[in-house]
PDB file of C-alpha atoms and ligand atoms in Angstrom:
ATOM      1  CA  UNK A1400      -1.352 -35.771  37.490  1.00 34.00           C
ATOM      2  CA  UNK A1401      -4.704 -34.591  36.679  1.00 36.00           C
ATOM      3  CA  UNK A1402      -4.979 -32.188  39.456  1.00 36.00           C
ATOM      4  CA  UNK A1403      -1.527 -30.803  38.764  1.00 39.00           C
ATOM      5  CA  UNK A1404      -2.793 -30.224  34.816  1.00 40.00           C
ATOM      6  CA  UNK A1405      -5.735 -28.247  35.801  1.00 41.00           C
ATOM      7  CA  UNK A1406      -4.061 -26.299  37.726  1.00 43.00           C
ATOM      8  CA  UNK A1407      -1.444 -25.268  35.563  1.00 44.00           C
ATOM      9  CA  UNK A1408      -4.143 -25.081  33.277  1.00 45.00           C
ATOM     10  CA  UNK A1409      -6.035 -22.426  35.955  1.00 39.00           C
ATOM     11  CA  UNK A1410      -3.134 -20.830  35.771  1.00 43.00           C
ATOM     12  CA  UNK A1411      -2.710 -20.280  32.006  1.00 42.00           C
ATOM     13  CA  UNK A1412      -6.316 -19.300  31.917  1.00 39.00           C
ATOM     14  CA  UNK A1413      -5.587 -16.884  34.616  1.00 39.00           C
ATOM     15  CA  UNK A1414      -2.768 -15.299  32.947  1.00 43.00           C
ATOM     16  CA  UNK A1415      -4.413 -15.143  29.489  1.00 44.00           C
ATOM     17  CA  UNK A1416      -7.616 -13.542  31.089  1.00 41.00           C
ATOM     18  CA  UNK A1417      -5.221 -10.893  32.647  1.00 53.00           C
ATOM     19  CA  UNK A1418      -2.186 -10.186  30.523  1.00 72.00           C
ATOM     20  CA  UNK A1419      -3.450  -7.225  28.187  1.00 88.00           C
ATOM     21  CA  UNK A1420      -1.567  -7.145  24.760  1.00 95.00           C
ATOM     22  CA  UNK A1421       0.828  -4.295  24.611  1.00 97.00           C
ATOM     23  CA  UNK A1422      -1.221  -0.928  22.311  1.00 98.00           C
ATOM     24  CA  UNK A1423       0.487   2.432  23.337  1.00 98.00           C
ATOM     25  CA  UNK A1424       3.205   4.205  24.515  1.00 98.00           C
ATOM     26  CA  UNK A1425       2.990   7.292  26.214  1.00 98.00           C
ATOM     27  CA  UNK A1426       5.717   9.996  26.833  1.00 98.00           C
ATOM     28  CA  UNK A1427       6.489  12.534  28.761  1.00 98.00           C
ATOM     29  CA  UNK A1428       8.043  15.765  26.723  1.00 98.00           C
ATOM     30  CA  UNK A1429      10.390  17.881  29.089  1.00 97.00           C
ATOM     31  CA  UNK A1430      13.725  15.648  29.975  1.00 97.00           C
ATOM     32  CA  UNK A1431      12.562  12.534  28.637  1.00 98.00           C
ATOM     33  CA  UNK A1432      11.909  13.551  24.723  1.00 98.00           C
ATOM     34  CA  UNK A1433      13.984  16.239  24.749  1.00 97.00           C
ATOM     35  CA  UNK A1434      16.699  17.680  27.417  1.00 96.00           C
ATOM     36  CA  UNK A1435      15.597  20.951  27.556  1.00 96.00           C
ATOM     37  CA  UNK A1436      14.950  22.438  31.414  1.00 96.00           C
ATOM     38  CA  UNK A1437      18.440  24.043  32.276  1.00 95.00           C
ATOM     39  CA  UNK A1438      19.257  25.278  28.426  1.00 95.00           C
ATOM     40  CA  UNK A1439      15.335  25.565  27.074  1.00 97.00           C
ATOM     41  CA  UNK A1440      12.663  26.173  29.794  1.00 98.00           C
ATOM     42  CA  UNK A1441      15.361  28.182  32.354  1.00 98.00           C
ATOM     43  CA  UNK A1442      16.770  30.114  29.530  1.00 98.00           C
ATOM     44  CA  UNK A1443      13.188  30.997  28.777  1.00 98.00           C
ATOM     45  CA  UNK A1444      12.403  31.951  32.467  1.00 98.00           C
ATOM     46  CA  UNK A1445      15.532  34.048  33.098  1.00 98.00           C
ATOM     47  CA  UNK A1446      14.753  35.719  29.079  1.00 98.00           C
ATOM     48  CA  UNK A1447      10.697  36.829  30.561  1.00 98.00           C
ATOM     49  CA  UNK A1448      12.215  38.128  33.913  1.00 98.00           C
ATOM     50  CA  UNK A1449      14.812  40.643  32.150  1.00 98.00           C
ATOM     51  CA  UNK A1450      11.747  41.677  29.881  1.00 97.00           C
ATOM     52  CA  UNK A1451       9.886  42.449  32.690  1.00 97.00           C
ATOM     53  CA  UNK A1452      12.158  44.466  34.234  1.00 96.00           C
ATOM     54  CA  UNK A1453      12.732  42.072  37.343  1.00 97.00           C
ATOM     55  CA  UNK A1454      15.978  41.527  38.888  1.00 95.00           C
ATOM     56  CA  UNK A1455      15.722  37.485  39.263  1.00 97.00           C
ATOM     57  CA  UNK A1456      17.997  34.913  37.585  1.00 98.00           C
ATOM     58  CA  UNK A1457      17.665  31.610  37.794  1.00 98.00           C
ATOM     59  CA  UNK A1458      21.472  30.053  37.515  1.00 98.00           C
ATOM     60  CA  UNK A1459      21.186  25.828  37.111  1.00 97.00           C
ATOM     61  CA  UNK A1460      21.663  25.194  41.095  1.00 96.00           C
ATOM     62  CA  UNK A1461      18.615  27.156  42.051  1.00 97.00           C
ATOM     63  CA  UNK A1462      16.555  26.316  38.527  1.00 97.00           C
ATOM     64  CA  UNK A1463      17.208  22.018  39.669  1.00 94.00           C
ATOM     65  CA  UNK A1464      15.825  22.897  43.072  1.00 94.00           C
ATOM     66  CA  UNK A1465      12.687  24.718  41.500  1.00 97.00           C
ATOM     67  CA  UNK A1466      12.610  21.638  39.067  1.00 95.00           C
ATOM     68  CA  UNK A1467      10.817  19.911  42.159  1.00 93.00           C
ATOM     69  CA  UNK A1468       7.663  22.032  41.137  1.00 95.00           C
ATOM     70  CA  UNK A1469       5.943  21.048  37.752  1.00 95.00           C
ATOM     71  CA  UNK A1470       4.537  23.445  35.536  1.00 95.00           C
ATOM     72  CA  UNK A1471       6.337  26.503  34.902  1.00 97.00           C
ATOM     73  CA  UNK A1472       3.018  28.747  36.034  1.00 97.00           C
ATOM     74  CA  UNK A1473       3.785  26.707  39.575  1.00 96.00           C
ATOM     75  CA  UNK A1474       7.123  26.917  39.665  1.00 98.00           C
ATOM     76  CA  UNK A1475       6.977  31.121  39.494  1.00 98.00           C
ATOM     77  CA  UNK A1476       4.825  30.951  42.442  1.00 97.00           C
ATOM     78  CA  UNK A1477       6.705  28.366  44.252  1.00 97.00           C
ATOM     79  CA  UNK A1478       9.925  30.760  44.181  1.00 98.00           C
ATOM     80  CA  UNK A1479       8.073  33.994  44.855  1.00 97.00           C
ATOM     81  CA  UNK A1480       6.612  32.209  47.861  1.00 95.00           C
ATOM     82  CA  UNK A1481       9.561  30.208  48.924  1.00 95.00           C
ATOM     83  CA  UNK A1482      12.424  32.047  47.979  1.00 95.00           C
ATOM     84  CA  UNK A1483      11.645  36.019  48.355  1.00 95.00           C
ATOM     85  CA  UNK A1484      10.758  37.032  51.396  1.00 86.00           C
ATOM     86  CA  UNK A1485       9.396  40.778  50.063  1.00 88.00           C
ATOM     87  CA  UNK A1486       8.317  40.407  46.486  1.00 92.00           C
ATOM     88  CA  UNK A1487       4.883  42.284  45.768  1.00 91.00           C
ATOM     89  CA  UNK A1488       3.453  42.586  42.277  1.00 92.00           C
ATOM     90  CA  UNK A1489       2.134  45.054  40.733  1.00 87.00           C
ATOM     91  CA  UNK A1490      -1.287  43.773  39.924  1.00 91.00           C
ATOM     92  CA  UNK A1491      -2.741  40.895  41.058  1.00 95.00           C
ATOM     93  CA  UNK A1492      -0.338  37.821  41.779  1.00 96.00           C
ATOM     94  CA  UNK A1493      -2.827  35.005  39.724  1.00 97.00           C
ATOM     95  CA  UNK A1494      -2.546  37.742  36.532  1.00 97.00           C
ATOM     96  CA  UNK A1495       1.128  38.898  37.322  1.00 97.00           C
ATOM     97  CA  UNK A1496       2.558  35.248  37.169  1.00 97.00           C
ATOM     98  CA  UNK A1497       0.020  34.560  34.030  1.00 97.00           C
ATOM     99  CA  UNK A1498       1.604  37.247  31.951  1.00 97.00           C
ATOM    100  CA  UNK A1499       5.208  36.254  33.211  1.00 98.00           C
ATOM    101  CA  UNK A1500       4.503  33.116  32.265  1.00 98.00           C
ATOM    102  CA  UNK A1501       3.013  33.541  28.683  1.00 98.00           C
ATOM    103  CA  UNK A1502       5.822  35.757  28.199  1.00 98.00           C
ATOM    104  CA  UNK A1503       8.433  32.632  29.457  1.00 98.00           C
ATOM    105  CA  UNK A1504       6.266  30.866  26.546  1.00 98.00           C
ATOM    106  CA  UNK A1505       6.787  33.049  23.409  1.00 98.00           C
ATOM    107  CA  UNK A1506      10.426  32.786  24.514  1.00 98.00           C
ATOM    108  CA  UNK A1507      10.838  29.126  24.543  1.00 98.00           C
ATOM    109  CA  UNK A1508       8.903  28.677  21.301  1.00 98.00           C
ATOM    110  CA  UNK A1509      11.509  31.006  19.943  1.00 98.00           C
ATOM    111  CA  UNK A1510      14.071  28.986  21.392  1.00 97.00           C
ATOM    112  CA  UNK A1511      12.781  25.762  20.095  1.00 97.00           C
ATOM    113  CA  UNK A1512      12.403  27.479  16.421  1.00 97.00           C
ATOM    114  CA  UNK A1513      16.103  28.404  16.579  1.00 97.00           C
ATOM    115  CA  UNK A1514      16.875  24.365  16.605  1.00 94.00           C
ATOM    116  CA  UNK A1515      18.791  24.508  19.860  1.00 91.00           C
ATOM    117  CA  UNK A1516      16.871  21.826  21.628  1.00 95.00           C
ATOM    118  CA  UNK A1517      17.124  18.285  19.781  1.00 96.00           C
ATOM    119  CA  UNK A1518      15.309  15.215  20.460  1.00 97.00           C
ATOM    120  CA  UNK A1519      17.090  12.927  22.446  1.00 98.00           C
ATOM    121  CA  UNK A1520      19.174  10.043  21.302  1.00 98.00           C
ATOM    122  CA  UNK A1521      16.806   6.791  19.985  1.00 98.00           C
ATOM    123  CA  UNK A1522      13.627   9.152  20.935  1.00 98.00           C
ATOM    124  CA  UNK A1523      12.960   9.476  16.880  1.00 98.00           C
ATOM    125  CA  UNK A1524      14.008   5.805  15.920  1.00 98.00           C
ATOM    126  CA  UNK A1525      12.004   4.803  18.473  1.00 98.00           C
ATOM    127  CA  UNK A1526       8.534   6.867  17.965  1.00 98.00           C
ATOM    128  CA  UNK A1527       9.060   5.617  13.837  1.00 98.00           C
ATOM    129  CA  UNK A1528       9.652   2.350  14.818  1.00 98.00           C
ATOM    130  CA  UNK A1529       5.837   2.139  16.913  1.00 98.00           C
ATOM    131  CA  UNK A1530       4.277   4.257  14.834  1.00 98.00           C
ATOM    132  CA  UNK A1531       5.503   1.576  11.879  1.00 98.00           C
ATOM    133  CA  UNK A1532       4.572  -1.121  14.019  1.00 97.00           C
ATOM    134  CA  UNK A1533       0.989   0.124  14.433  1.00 97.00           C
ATOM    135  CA  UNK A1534       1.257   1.075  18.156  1.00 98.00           C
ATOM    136  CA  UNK A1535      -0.664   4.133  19.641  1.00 98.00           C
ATOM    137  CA  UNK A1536       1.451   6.957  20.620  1.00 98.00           C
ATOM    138  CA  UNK A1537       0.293   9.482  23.383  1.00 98.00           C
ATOM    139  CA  UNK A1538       1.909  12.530  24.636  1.00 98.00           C
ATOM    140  CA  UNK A1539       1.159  13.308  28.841  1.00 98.00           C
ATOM    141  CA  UNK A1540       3.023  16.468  29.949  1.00 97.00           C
ATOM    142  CA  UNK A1541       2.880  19.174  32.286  1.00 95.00           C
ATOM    143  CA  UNK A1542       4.228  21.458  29.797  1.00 96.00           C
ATOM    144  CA  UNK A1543       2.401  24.120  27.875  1.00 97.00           C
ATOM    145  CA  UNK A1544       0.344  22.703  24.860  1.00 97.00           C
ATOM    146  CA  UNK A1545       1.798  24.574  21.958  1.00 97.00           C
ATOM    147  CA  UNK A1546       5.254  23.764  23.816  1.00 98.00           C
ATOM    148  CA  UNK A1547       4.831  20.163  22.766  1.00 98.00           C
ATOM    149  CA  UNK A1548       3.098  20.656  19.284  1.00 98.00           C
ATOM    150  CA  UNK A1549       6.107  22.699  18.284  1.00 98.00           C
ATOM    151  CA  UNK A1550       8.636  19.874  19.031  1.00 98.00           C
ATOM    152  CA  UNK A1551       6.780  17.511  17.574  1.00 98.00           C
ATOM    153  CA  UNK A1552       6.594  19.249  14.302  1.00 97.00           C
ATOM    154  CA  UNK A1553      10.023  21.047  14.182  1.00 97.00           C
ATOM    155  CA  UNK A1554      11.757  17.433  15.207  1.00 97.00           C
ATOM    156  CA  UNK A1555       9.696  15.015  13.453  1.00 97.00           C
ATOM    157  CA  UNK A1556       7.497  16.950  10.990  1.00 97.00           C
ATOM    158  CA  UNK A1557       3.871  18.112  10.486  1.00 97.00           C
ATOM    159  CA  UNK A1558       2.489  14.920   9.322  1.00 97.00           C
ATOM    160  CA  UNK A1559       3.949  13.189  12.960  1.00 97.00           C
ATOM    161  CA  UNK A1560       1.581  15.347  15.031  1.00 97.00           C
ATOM    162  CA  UNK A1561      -1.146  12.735  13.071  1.00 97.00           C
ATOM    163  CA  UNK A1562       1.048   9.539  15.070  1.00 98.00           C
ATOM    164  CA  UNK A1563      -0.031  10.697  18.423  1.00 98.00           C
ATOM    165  CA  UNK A1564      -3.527  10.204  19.532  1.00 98.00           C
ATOM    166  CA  UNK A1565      -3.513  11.735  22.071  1.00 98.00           C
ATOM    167  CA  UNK A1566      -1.325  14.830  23.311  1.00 98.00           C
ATOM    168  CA  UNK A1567      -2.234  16.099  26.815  1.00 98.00           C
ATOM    169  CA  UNK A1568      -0.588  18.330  27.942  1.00 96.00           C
ATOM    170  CA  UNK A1569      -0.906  21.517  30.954  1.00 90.00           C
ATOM    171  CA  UNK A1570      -4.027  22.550  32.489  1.00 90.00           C
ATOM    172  CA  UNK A1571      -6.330  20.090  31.302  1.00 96.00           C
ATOM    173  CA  UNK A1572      -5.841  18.657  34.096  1.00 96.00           C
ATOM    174  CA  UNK A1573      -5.684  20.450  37.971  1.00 93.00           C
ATOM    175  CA  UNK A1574      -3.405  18.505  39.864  1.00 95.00           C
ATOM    176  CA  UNK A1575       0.426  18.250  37.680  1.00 94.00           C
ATOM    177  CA  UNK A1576       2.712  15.358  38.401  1.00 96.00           C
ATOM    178  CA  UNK A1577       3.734  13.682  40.767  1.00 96.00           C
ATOM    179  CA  UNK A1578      -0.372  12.959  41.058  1.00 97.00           C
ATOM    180  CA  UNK A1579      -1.804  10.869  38.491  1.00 98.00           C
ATOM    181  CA  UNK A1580      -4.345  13.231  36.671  1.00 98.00           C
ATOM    182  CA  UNK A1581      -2.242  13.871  33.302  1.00 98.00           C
ATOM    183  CA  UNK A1582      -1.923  10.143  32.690  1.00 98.00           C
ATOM    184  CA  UNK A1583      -5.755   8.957  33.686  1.00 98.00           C
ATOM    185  CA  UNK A1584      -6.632  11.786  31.678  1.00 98.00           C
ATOM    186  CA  UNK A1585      -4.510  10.174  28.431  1.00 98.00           C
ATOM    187  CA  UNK A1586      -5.664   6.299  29.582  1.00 98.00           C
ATOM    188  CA  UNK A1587      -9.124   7.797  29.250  1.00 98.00           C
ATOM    189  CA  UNK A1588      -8.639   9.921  25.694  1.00 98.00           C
ATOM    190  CA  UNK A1589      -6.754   6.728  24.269  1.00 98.00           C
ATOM    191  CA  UNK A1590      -9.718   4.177  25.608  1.00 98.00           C
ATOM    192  CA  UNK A1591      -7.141   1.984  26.863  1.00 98.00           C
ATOM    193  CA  UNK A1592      -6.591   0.347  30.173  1.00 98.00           C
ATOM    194  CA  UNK A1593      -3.073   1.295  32.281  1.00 98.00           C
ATOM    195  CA  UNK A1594      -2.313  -2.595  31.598  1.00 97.00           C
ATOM    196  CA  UNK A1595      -1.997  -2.145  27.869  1.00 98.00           C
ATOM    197  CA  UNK A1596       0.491   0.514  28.067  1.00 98.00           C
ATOM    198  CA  UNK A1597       3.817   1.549  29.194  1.00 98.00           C
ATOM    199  CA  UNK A1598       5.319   5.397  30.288  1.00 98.00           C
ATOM    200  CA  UNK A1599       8.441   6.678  29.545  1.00 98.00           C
ATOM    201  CA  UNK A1600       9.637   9.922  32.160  1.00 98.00           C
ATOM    202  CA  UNK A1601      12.520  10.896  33.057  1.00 98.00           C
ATOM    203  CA  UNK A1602      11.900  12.397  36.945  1.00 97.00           C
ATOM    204  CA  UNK A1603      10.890  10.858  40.011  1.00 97.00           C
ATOM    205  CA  UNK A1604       7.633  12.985  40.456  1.00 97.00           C
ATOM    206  CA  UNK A1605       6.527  11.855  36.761  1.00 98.00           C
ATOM    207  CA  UNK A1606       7.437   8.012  37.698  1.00 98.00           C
ATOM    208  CA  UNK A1607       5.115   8.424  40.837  1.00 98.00           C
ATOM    209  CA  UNK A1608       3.028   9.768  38.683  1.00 98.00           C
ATOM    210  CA  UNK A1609       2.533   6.951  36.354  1.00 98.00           C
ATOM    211  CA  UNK A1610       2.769   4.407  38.969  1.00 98.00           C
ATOM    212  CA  UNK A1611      -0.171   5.950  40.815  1.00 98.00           C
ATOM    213  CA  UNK A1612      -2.225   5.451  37.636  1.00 98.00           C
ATOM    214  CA  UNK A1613      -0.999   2.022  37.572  1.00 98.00           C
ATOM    215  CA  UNK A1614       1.504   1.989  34.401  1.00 98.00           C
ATOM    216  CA  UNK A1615       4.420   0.308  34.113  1.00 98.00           C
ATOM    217  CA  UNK A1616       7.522   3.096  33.407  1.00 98.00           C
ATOM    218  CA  UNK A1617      10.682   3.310  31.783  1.00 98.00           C
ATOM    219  CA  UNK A1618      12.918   6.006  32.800  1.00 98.00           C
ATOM    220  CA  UNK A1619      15.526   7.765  31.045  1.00 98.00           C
ATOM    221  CA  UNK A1620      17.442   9.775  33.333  1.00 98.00           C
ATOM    222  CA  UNK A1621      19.497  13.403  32.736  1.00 95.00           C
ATOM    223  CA  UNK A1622      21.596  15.034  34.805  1.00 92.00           C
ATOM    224  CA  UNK A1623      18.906  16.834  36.511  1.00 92.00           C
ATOM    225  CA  UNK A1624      17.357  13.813  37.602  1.00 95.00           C
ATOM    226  CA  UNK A1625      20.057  10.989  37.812  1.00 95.00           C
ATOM    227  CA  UNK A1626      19.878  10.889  41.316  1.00 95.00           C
ATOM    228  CA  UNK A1627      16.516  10.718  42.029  1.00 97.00           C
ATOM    229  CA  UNK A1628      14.747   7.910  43.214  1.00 97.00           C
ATOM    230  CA  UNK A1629      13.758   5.682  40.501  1.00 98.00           C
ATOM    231  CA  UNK A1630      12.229   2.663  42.832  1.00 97.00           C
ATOM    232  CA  UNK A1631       9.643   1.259  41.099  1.00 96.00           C
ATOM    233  CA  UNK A1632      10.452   1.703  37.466  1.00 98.00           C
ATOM    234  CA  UNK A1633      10.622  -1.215  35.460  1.00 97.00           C
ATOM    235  CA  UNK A1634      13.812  -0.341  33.329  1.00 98.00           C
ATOM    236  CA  UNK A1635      16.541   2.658  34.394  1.00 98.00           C
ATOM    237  CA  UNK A1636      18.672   3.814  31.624  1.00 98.00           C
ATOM    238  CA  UNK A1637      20.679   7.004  30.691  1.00 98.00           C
ATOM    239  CA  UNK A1638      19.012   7.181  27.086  1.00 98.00           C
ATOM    240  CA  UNK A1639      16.836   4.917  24.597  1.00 98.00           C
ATOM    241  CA  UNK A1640      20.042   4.522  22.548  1.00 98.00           C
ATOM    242  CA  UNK A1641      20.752   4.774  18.966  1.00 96.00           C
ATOM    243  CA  UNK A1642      23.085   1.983  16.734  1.00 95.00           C
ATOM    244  CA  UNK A1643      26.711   2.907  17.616  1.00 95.00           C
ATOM    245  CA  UNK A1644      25.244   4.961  21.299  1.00 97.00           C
ATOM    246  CA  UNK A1645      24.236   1.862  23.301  1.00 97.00           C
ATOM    247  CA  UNK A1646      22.526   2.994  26.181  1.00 98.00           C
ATOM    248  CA  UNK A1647      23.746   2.715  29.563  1.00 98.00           C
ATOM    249  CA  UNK A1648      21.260   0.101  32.225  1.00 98.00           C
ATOM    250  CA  UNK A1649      21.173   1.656  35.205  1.00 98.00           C
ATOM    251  CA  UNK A1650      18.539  -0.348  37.086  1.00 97.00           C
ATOM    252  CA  UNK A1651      16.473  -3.504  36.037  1.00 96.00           C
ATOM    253  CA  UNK A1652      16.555  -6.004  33.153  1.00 95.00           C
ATOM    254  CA  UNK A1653      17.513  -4.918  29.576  1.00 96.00           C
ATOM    255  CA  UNK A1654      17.273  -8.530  28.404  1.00 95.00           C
ATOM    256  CA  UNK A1655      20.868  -8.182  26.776  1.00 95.00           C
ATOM    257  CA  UNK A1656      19.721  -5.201  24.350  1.00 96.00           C
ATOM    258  CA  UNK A1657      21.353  -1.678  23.857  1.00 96.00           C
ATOM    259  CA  UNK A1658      18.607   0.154  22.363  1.00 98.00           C
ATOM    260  CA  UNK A1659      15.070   0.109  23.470  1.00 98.00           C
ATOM    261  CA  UNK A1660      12.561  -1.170  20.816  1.00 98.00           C
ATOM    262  CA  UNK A1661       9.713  -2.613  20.184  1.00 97.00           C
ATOM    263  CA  UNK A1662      10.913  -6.599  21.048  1.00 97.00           C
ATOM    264  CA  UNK A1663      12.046  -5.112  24.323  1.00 97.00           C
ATOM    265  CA  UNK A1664       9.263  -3.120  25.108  1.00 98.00           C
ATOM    266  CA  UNK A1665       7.159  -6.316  24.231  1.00 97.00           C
ATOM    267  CA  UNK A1666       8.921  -8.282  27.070  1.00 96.00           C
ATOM    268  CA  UNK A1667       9.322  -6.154  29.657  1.00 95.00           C
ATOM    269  CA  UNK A1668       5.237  -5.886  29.390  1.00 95.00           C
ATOM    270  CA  UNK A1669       4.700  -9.266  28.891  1.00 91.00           C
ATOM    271  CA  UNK A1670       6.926  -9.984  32.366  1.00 86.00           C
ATOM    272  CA  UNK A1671       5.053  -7.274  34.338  1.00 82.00           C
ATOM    273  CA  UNK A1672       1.541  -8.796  32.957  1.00 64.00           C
ATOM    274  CA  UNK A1673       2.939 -12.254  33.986  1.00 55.00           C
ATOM    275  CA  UNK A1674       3.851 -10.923  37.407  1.00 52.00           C
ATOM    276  CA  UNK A1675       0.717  -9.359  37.621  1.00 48.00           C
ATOM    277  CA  UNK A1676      -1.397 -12.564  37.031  1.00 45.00           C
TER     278      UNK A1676
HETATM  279  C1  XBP B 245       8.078  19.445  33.059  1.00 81.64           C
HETATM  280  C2  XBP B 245       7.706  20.723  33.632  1.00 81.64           C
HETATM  281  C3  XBP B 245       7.289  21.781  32.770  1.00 81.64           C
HETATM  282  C4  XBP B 245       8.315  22.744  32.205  1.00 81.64           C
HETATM  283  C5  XBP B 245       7.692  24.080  32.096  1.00 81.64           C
HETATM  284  O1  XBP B 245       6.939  18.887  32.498  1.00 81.64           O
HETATM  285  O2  XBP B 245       7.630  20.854  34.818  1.00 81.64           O
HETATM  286  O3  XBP B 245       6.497  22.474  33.631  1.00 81.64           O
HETATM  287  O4  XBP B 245       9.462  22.855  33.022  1.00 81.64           O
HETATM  288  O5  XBP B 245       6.666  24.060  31.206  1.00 81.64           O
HETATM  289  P1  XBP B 245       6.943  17.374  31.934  1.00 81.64           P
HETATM  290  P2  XBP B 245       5.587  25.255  31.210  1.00 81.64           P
HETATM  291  O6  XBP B 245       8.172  16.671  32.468  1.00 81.64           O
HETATM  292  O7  XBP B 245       5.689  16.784  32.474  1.00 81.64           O
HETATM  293  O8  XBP B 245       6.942  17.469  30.417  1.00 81.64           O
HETATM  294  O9  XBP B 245       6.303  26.510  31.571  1.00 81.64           O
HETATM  295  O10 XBP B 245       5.031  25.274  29.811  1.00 81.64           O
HETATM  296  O11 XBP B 245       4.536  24.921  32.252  1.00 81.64           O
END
């Protein structure tokens, strides 16, 4: 009897010592706050290539198979290389694909001013709902700084920019998802450990991503990325849900809710911790 006391009580000790209390939750921007590749960032694309007097389109089947490269600056260079066989540009290629891509940049802004791309369903009741609840909110993105500053204030207003703590985003860092740079980078600007926080993405590259940096993820799929591998993620769902939109559980344990929030969150950390210990 003793024995089997202290070592349930090891164990407790041993949980306690490791389970970290739930602080922040980090998101990714493109297809997980807002579905916006095929009708935001290709529309942009296609919009700098006419302006520049080039000949390429970019029609959904061929923009899903460039979707494989993140950052739109890679993804330029990814098609020249991989899908022309004769393009030369007219200055050099590392300034050519710069300006192409800053132009790409003033056109999504101006797409994201005309109020075509909305945040996705639960994605606002569920940032209020931490932000009430005193969590830390972090934004880790491949996407272009001033991309994910504009969202944020057209969708949820000027004073929400103050809710995230951190927002990094593009080059800060040099290697873009799948590797793990973007979110070590925001672990290490919110002072927090990978164990006190969870991810939500939307793409199998930004799930290995998060994984590699050891945080447990959440994945809301599109249909860009429904197929994709999602092994690994600790909940699979087609959207956060809103009251009256339940979402749809694709993979893992929803504990019997519809909507993700906090209580859910809670557990599902609380589990992995547990599992961890
Ligand atoms: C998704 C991306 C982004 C955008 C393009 O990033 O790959 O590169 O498609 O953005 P995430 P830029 O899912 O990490 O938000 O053109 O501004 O690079």
């Amino acid at each position: 009897m003793h024995t089997r006391q202290s070592q349930s009580g090891f164990a407790f000790y041993n949980v306690c010592m490791k389970h970290k209390e739930l602080k922040a939750l980090i998101f990714d921007v493109d297809g997980t706050l807002t579905d916006n590749e095929r009708d935001g960032h290709r529309v942009a694309f296609n919009r700098a290539f006419k302006d520049t007097g080039l000949d390429w389109y970019w029609d959904i089947e061929t923009y899903d198979r460039l979707l494989k490269v993140f950052g739109g600056k890679e993804r330029i260079r990814y098609y020249i290389e991989d899908f022309l066989t004769d393009f030369t540009p007219s200055t050099d290629l590392d300034h050519f694909i710069g300006q192409l891509h800053q132009l790409k940049t003033e056109h999504y802004l101006d797409l994201l001013k005309s109020g075509t791309l909305p945040l996705r369903p639960g994605v606002e009741r569920l940032l209020t709902e931490a932000h009430a609840s005193g969590f830390k909110l972090a934004i880790a993105s491949t996407t272009t700084l001033e991309n994910a500053l504009l969202l944020v204030r057209l969708s949820l207003g000027e004073p929400a920019l103050d809710w995230f703590d951190v927002i990094a985003c593009g080059d800060v860092v040099v290697n873009k998802k799948p590797a793990p740079d973007i979110y070590l980078y925001a672990l290490e600007k919110l002072g927090l450990a990978a164990a006190e926080c969870l991810v939500f993405e939307d793409t199998q590259a930004g799930l290995e991503s998060a994984k590699a940096a050891g945080i447990t993820t959440i994945v809301t799929v599109n249909d860009a990325t429904r197929h994709q591998d999602f092994s690994g993620a600790a909940l699979v769902l087609d959207q956060l849900g809103e009251p009256g939109n339940e979402f749809e559980l694709l993979a893992g344990n929803a504990r019997g809710e519809t909507m993700v929030n906090i209580d859910l969150l809670k557990q599902i950390h609380s589990d992995v911790s547990v599992d961890l210990a």
